[in-house]
mmCIF file with all atom_site columns, C-alpha atoms in Angstrom:
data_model
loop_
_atom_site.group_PDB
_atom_site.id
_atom_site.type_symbol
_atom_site.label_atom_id
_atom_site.label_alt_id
_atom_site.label_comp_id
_atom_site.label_asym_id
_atom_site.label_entity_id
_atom_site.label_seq_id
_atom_site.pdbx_PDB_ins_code
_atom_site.Cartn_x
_atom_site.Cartn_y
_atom_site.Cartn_z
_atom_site.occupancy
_atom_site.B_iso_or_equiv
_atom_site.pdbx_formal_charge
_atom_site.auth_seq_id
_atom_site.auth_comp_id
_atom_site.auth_asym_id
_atom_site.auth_atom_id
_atom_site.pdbx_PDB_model_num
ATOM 1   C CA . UNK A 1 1   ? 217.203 69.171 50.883 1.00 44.00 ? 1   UNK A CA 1
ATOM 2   C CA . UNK A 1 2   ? 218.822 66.178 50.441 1.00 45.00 ? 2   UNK A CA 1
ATOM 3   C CA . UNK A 1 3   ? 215.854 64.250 53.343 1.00 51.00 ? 3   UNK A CA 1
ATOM 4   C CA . UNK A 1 4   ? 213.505 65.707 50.856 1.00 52.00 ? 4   UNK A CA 1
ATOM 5   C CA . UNK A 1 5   ? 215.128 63.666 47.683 1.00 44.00 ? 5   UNK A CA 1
ATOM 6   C CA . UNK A 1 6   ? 215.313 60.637 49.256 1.00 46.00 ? 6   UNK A CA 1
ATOM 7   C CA . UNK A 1 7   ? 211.633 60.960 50.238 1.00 56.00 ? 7   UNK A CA 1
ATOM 8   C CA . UNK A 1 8   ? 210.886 61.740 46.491 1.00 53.00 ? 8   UNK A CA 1
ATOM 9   C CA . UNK A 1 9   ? 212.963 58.611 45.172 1.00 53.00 ? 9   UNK A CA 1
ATOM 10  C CA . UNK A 1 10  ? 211.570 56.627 47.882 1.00 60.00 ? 10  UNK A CA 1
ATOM 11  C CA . UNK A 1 11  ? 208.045 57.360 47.298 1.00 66.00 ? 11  UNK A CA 1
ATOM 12  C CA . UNK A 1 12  ? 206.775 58.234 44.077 1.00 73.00 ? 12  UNK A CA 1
ATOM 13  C CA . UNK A 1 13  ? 209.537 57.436 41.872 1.00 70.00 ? 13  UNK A CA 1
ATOM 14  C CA . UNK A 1 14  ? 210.049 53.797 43.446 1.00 73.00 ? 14  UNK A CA 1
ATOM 15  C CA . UNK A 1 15  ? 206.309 53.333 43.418 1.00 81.00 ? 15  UNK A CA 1
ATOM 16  C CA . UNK A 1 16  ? 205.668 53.968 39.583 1.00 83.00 ? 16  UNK A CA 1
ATOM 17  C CA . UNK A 1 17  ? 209.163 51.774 38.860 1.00 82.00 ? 17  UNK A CA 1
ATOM 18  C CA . UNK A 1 18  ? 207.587 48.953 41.186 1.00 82.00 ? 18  UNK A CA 1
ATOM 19  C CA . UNK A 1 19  ? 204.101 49.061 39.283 1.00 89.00 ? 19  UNK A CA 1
ATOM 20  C CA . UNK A 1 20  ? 205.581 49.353 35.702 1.00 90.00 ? 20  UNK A CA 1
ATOM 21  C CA . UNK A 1 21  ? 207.674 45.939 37.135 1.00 91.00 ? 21  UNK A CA 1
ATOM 22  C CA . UNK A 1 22  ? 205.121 44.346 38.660 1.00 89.00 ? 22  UNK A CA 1
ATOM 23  C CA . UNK A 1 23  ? 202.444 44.818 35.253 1.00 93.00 ? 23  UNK A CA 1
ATOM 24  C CA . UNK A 1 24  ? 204.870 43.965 32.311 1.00 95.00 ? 24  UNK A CA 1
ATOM 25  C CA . UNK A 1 25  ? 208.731 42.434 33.940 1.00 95.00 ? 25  UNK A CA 1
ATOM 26  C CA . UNK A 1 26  ? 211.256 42.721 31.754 1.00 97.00 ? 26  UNK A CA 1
ATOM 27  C CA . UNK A 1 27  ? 209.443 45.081 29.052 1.00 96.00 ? 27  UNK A CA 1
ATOM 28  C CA . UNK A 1 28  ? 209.053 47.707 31.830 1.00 95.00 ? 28  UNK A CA 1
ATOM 29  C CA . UNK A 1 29  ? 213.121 47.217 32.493 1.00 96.00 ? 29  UNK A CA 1
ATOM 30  C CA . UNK A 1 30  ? 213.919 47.715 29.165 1.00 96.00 ? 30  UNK A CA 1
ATOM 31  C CA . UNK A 1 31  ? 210.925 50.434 28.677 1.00 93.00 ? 31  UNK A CA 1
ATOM 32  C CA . UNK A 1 32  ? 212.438 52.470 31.416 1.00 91.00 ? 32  UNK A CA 1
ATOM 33  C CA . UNK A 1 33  ? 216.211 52.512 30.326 1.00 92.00 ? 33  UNK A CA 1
ATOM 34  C CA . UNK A 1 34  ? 214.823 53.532 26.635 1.00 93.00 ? 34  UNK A CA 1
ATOM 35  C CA . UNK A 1 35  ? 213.441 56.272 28.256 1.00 89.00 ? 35  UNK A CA 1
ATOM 36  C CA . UNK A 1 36  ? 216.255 57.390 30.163 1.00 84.00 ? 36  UNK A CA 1
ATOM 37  C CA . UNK A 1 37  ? 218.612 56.817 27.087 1.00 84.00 ? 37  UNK A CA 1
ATOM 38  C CA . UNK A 1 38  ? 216.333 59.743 25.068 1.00 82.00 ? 38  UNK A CA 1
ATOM 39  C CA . UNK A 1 39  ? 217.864 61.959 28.059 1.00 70.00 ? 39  UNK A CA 1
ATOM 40  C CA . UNK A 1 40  ? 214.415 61.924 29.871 1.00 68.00 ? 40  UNK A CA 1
ATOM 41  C CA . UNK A 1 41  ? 215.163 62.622 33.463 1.00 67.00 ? 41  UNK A CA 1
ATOM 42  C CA . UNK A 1 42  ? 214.542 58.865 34.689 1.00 73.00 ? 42  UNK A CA 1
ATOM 43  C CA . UNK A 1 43  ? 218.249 57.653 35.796 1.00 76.00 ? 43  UNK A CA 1
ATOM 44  C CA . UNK A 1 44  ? 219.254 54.356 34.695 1.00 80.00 ? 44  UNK A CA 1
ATOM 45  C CA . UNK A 1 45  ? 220.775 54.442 38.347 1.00 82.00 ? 45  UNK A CA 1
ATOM 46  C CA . UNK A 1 46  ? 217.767 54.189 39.910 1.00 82.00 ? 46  UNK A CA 1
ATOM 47  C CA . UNK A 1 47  ? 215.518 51.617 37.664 1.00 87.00 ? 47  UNK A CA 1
ATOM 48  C CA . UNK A 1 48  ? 217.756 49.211 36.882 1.00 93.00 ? 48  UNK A CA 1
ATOM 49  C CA . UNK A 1 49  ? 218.869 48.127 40.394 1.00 92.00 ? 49  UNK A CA 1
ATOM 50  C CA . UNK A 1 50  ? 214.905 48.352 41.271 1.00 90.00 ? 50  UNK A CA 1
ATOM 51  C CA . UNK A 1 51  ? 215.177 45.642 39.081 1.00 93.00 ? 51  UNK A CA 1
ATOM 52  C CA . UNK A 1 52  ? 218.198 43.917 40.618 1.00 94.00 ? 52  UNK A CA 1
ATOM 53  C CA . UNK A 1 53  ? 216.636 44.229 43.811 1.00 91.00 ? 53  UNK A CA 1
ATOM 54  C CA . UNK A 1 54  ? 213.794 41.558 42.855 1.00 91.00 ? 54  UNK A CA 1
ATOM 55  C CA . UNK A 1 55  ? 216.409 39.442 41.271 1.00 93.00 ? 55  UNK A CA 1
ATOM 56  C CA . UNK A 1 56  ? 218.370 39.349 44.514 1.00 92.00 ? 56  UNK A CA 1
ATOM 57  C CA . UNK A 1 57  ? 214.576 38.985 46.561 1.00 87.00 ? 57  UNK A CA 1
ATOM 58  C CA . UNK A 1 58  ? 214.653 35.750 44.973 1.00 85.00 ? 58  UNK A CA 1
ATOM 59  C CA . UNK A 1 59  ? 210.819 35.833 45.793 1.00 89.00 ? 59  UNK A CA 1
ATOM 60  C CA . UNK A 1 60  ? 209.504 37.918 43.043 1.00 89.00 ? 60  UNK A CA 1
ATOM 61  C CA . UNK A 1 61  ? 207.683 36.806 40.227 1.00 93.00 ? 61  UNK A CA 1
ATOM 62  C CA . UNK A 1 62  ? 208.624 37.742 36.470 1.00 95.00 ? 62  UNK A CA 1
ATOM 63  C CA . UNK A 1 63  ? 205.003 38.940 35.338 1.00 95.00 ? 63  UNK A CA 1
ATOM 64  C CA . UNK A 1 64  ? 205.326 37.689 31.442 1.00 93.00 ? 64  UNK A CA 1
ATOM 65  C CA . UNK A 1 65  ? 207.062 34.465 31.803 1.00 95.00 ? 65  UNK A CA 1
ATOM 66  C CA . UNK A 1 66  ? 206.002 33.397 35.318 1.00 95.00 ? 66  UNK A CA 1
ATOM 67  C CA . UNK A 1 67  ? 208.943 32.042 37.172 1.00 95.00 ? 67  UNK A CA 1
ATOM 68  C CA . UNK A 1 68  ? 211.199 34.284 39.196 1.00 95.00 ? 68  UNK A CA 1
ATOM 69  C CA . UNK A 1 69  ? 213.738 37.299 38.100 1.00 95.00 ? 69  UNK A CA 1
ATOM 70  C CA . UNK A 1 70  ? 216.647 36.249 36.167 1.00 96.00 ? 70  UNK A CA 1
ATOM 71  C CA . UNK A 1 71  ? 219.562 38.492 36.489 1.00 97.00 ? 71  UNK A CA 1
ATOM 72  C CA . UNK A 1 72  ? 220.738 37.739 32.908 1.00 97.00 ? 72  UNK A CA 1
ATOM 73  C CA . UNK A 1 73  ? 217.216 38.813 31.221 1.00 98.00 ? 73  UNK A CA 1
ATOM 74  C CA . UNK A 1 74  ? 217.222 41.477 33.492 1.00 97.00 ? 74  UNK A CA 1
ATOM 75  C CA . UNK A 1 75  ? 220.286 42.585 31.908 1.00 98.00 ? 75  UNK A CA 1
ATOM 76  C CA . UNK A 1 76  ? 219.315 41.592 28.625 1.00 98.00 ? 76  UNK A CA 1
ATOM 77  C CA . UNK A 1 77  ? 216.587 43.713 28.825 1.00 98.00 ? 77  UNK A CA 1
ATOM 78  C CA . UNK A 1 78  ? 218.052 47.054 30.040 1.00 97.00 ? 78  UNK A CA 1
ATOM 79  C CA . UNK A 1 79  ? 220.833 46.475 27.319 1.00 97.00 ? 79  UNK A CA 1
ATOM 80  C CA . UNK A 1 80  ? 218.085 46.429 24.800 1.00 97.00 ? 80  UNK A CA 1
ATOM 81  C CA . UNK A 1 81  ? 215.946 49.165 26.235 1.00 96.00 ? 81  UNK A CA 1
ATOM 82  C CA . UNK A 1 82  ? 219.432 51.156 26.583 1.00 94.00 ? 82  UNK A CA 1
ATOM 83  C CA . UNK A 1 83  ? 220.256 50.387 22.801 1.00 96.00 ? 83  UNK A CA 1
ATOM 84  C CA . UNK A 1 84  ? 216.553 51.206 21.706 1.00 96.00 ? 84  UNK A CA 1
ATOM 85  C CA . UNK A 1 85  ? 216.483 54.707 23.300 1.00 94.00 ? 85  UNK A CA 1
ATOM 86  C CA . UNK A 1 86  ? 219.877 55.269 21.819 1.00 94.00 ? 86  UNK A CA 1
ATOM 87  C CA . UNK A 1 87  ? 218.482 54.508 18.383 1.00 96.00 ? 87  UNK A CA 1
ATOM 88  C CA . UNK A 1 88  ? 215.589 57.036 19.016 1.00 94.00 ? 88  UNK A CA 1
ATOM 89  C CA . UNK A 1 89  ? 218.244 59.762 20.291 1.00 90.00 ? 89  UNK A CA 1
ATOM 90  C CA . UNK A 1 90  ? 220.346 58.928 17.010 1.00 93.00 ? 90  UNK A CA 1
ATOM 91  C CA . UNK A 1 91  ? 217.245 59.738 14.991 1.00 94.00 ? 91  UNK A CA 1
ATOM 92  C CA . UNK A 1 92  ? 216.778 62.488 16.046 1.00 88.00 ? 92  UNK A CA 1
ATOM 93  C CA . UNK A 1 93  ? 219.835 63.531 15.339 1.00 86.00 ? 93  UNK A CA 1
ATOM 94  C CA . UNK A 1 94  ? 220.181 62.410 12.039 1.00 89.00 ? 94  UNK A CA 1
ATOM 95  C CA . UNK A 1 95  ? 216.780 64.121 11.065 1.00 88.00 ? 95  UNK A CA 1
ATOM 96  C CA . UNK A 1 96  ? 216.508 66.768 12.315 1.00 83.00 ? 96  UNK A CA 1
ATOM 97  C CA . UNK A 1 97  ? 220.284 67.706 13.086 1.00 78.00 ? 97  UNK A CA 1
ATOM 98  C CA . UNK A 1 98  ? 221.947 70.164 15.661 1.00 76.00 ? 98  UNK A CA 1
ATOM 99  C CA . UNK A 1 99  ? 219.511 72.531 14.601 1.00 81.00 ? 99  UNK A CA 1
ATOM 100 C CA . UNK A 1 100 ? 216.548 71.014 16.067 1.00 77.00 ? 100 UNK A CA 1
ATOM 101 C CA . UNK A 1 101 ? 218.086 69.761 19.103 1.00 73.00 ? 101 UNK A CA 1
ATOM 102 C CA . UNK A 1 102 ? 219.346 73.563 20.021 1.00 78.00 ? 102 UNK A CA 1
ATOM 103 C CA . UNK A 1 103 ? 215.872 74.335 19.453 1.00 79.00 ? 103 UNK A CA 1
ATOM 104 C CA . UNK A 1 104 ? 213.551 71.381 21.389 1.00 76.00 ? 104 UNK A CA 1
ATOM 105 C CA . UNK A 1 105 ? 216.527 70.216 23.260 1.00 75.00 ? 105 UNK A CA 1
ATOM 106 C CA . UNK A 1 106 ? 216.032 72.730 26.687 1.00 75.00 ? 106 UNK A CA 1
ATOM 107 C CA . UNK A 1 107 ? 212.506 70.254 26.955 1.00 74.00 ? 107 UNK A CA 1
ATOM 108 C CA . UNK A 1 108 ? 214.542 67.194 27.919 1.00 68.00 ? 108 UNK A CA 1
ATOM 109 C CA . UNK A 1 109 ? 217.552 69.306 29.304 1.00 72.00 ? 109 UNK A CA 1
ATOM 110 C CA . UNK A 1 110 ? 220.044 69.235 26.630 1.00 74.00 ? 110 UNK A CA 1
ATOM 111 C CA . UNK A 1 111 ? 221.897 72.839 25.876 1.00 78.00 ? 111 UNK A CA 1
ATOM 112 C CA . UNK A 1 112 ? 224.337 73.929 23.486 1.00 78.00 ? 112 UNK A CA 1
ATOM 113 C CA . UNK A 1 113 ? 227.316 73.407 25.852 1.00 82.00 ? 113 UNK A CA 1
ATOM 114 C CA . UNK A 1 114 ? 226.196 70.049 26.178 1.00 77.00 ? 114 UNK A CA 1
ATOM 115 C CA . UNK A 1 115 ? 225.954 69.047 22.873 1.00 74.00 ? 115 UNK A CA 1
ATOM 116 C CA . UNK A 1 116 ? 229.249 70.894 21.746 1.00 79.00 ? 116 UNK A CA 1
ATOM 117 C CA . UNK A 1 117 ? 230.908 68.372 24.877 1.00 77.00 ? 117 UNK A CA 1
ATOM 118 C CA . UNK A 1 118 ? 229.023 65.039 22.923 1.00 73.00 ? 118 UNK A CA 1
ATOM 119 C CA . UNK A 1 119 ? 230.635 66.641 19.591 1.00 74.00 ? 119 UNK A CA 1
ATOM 120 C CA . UNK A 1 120 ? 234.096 66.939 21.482 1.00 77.00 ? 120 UNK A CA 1
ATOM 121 C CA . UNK A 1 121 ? 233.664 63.577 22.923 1.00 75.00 ? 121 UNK A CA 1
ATOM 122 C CA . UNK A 1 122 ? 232.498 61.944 19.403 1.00 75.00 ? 122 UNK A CA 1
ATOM 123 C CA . UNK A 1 123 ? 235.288 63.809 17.462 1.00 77.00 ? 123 UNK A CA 1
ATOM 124 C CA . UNK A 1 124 ? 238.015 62.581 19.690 1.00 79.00 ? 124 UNK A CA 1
ATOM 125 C CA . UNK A 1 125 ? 237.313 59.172 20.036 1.00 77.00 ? 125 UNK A CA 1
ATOM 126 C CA . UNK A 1 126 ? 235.278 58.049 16.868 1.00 75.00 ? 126 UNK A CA 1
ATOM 127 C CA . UNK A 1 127 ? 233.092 54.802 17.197 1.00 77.00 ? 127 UNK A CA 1
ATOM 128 C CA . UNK A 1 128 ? 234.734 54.194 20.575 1.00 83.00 ? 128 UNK A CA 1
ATOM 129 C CA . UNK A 1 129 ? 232.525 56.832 21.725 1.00 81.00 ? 129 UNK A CA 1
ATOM 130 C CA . UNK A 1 130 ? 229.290 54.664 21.198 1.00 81.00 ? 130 UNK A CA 1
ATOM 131 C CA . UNK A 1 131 ? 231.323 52.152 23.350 1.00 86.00 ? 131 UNK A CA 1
ATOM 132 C CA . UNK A 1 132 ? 232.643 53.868 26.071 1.00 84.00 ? 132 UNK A CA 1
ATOM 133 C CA . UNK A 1 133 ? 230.348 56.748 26.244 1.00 81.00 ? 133 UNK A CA 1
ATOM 134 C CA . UNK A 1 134 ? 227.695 54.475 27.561 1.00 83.00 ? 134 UNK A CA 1
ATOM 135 C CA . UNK A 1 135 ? 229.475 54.120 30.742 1.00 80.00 ? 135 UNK A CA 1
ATOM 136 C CA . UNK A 1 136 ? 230.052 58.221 30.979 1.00 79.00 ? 136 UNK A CA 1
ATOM 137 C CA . UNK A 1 137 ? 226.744 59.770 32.861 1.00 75.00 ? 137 UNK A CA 1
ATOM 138 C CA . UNK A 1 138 ? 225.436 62.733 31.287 1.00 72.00 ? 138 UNK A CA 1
ATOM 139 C CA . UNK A 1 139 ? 227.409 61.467 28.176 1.00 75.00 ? 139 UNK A CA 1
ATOM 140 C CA . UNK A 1 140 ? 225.493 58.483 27.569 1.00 78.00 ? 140 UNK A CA 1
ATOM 141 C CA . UNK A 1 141 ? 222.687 59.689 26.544 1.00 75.00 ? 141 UNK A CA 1
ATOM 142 C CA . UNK A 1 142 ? 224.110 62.922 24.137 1.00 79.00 ? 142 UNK A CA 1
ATOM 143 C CA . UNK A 1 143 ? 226.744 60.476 22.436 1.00 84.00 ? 143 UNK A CA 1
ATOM 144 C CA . UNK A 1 144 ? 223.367 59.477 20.586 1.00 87.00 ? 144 UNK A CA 1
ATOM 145 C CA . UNK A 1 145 ? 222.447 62.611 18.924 1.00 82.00 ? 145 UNK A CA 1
ATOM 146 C CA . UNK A 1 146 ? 226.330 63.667 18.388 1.00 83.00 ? 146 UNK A CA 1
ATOM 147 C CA . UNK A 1 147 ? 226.403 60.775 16.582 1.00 88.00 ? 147 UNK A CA 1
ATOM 148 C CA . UNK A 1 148 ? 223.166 60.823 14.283 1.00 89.00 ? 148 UNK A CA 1
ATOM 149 C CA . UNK A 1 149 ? 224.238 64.944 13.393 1.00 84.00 ? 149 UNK A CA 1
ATOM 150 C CA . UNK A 1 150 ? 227.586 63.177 12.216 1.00 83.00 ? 150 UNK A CA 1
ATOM 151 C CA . UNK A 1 151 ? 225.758 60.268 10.412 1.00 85.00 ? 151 UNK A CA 1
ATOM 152 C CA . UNK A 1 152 ? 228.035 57.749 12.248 1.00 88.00 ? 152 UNK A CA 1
ATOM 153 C CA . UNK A 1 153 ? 227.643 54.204 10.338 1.00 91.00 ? 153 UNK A CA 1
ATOM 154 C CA . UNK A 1 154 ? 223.946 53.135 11.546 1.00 94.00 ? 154 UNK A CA 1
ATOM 155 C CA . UNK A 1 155 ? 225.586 49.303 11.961 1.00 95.00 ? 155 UNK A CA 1
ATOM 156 C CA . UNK A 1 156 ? 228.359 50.410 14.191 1.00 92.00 ? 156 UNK A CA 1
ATOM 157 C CA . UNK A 1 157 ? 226.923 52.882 16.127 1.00 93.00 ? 157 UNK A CA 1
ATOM 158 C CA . UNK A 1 158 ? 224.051 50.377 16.951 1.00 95.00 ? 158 UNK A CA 1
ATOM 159 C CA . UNK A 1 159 ? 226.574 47.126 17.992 1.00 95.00 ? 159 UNK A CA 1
ATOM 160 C CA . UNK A 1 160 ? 228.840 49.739 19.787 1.00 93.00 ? 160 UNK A CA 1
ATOM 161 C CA . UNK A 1 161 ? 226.196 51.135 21.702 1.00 94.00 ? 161 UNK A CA 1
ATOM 162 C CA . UNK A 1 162 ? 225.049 47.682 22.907 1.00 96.00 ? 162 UNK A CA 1
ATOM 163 C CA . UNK A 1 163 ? 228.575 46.672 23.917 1.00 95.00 ? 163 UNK A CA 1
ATOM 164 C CA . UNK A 1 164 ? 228.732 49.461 25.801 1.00 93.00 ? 164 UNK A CA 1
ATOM 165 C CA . UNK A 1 165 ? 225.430 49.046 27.257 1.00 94.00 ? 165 UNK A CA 1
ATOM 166 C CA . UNK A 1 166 ? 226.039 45.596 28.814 1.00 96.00 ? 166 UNK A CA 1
ATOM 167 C CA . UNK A 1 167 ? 228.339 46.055 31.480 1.00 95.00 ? 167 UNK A CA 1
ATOM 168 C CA . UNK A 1 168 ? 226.721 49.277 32.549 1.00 94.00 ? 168 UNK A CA 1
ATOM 169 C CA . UNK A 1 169 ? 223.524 47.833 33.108 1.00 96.00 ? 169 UNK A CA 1
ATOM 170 C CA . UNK A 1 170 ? 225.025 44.220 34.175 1.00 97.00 ? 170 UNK A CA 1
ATOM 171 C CA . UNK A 1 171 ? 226.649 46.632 37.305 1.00 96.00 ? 171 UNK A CA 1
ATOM 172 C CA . UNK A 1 172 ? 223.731 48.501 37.853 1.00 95.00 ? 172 UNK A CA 1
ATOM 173 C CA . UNK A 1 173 ? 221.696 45.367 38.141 1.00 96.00 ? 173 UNK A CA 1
ATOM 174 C CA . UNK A 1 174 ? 224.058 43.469 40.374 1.00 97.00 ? 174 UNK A CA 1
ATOM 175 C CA . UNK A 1 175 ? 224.430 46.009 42.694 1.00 94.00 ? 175 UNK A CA 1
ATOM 176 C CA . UNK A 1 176 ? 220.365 45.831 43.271 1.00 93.00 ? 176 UNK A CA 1
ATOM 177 C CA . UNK A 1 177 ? 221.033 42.070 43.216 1.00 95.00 ? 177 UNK A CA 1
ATOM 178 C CA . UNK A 1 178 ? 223.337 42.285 46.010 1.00 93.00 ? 178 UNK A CA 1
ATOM 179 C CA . UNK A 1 179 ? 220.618 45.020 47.720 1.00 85.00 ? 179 UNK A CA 1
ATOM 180 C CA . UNK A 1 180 ? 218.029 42.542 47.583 1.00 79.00 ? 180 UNK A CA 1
ATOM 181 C CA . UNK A 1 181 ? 219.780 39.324 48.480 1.00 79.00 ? 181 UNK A CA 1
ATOM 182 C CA . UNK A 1 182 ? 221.057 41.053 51.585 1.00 78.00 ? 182 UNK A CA 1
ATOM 183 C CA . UNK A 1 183 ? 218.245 43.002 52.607 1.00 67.00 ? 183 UNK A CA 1
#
């Protein structure tokens, strides 16, 4: 099973990341993090050092601004895309409450045991959550809704969760970097 994974990852998966990269740089980085930070099954461990990798190429062309991959608007850019899917999970949240995500929430994976553990995890360590939940898979995405149900300060919640983001995606990133610069 696990031959056949690697053959998934390796083919499609790498191919559509590659193409999204290739069309629209950066945007695509932080497009596919936003997605993955809505719970959508598209691991942050995967596209961001895809990413990394063309920073550490050193060949590869940044398709918006022309010159080659920079590691720091590479991270800038997952960061965002992190921060912006957050918002969108915290929406949700706030909306349409528990309620609707016990409902809709099977679609992107999310049960009721996992959103009692993001309630746990929110209730026990406040703000900090936004901060260090980023770092926490699984958790980094339902720390979002958890904390649009409890209505967690919009202001906070939103400079916590980039905080948080940054060194994820800065360690994601390098480790592609390294990938690329030594393969």
């Amino acid at each position: 099973m696990l031959p056949a994974v690697f053959d998934f990852l390796n083919g499609p998966v790498r191919d559509l990341v590659t193409q999204i990269y290739e069309a629209v740089g950066y945007l695509g980085v932080a497009l596919w993090v936003a997605i993955e930070s809505v719970v959508i099954p598209i691991p942050s461990e995967l596209v961001l050092p895809f990413a990394g990798f063309l920073v550490g190429e050193g060949t590869a062309i940044e398709p918006l601004t022309g010159s080659p991959w920079s590691y720091w608007l590479t991270v800038l850019a997952g960061t965002l895309g992190a921060t912006v899917g957050a918002l969108v999970a915290y929406a949700i949240g706030a909306w349409g409450g528990r309620p609707i995500l016990e409902r809709w929430g099977r679609y992107l994976g999310i049960t009721g045991a996992d959103l009692d553990k993001a309630d746990d995890f929110l209730a026990r360590h406040g703000e900090a959550a936004s901060f260090f939940g980023r770092m926490i898979p699984v958790i980094r995405s339902l720390v979002s809704f958890a904390a649009g149900v409890a209505h967690m300060p919009l202001l906070r919640f939103t400079l916590f969760t980039f905080l948080g983001s940054l060194p994820w995606t800065a360690l994601l990133v390098f480790a592609g970097v390294q990938l690329g610069a030594n393969w």
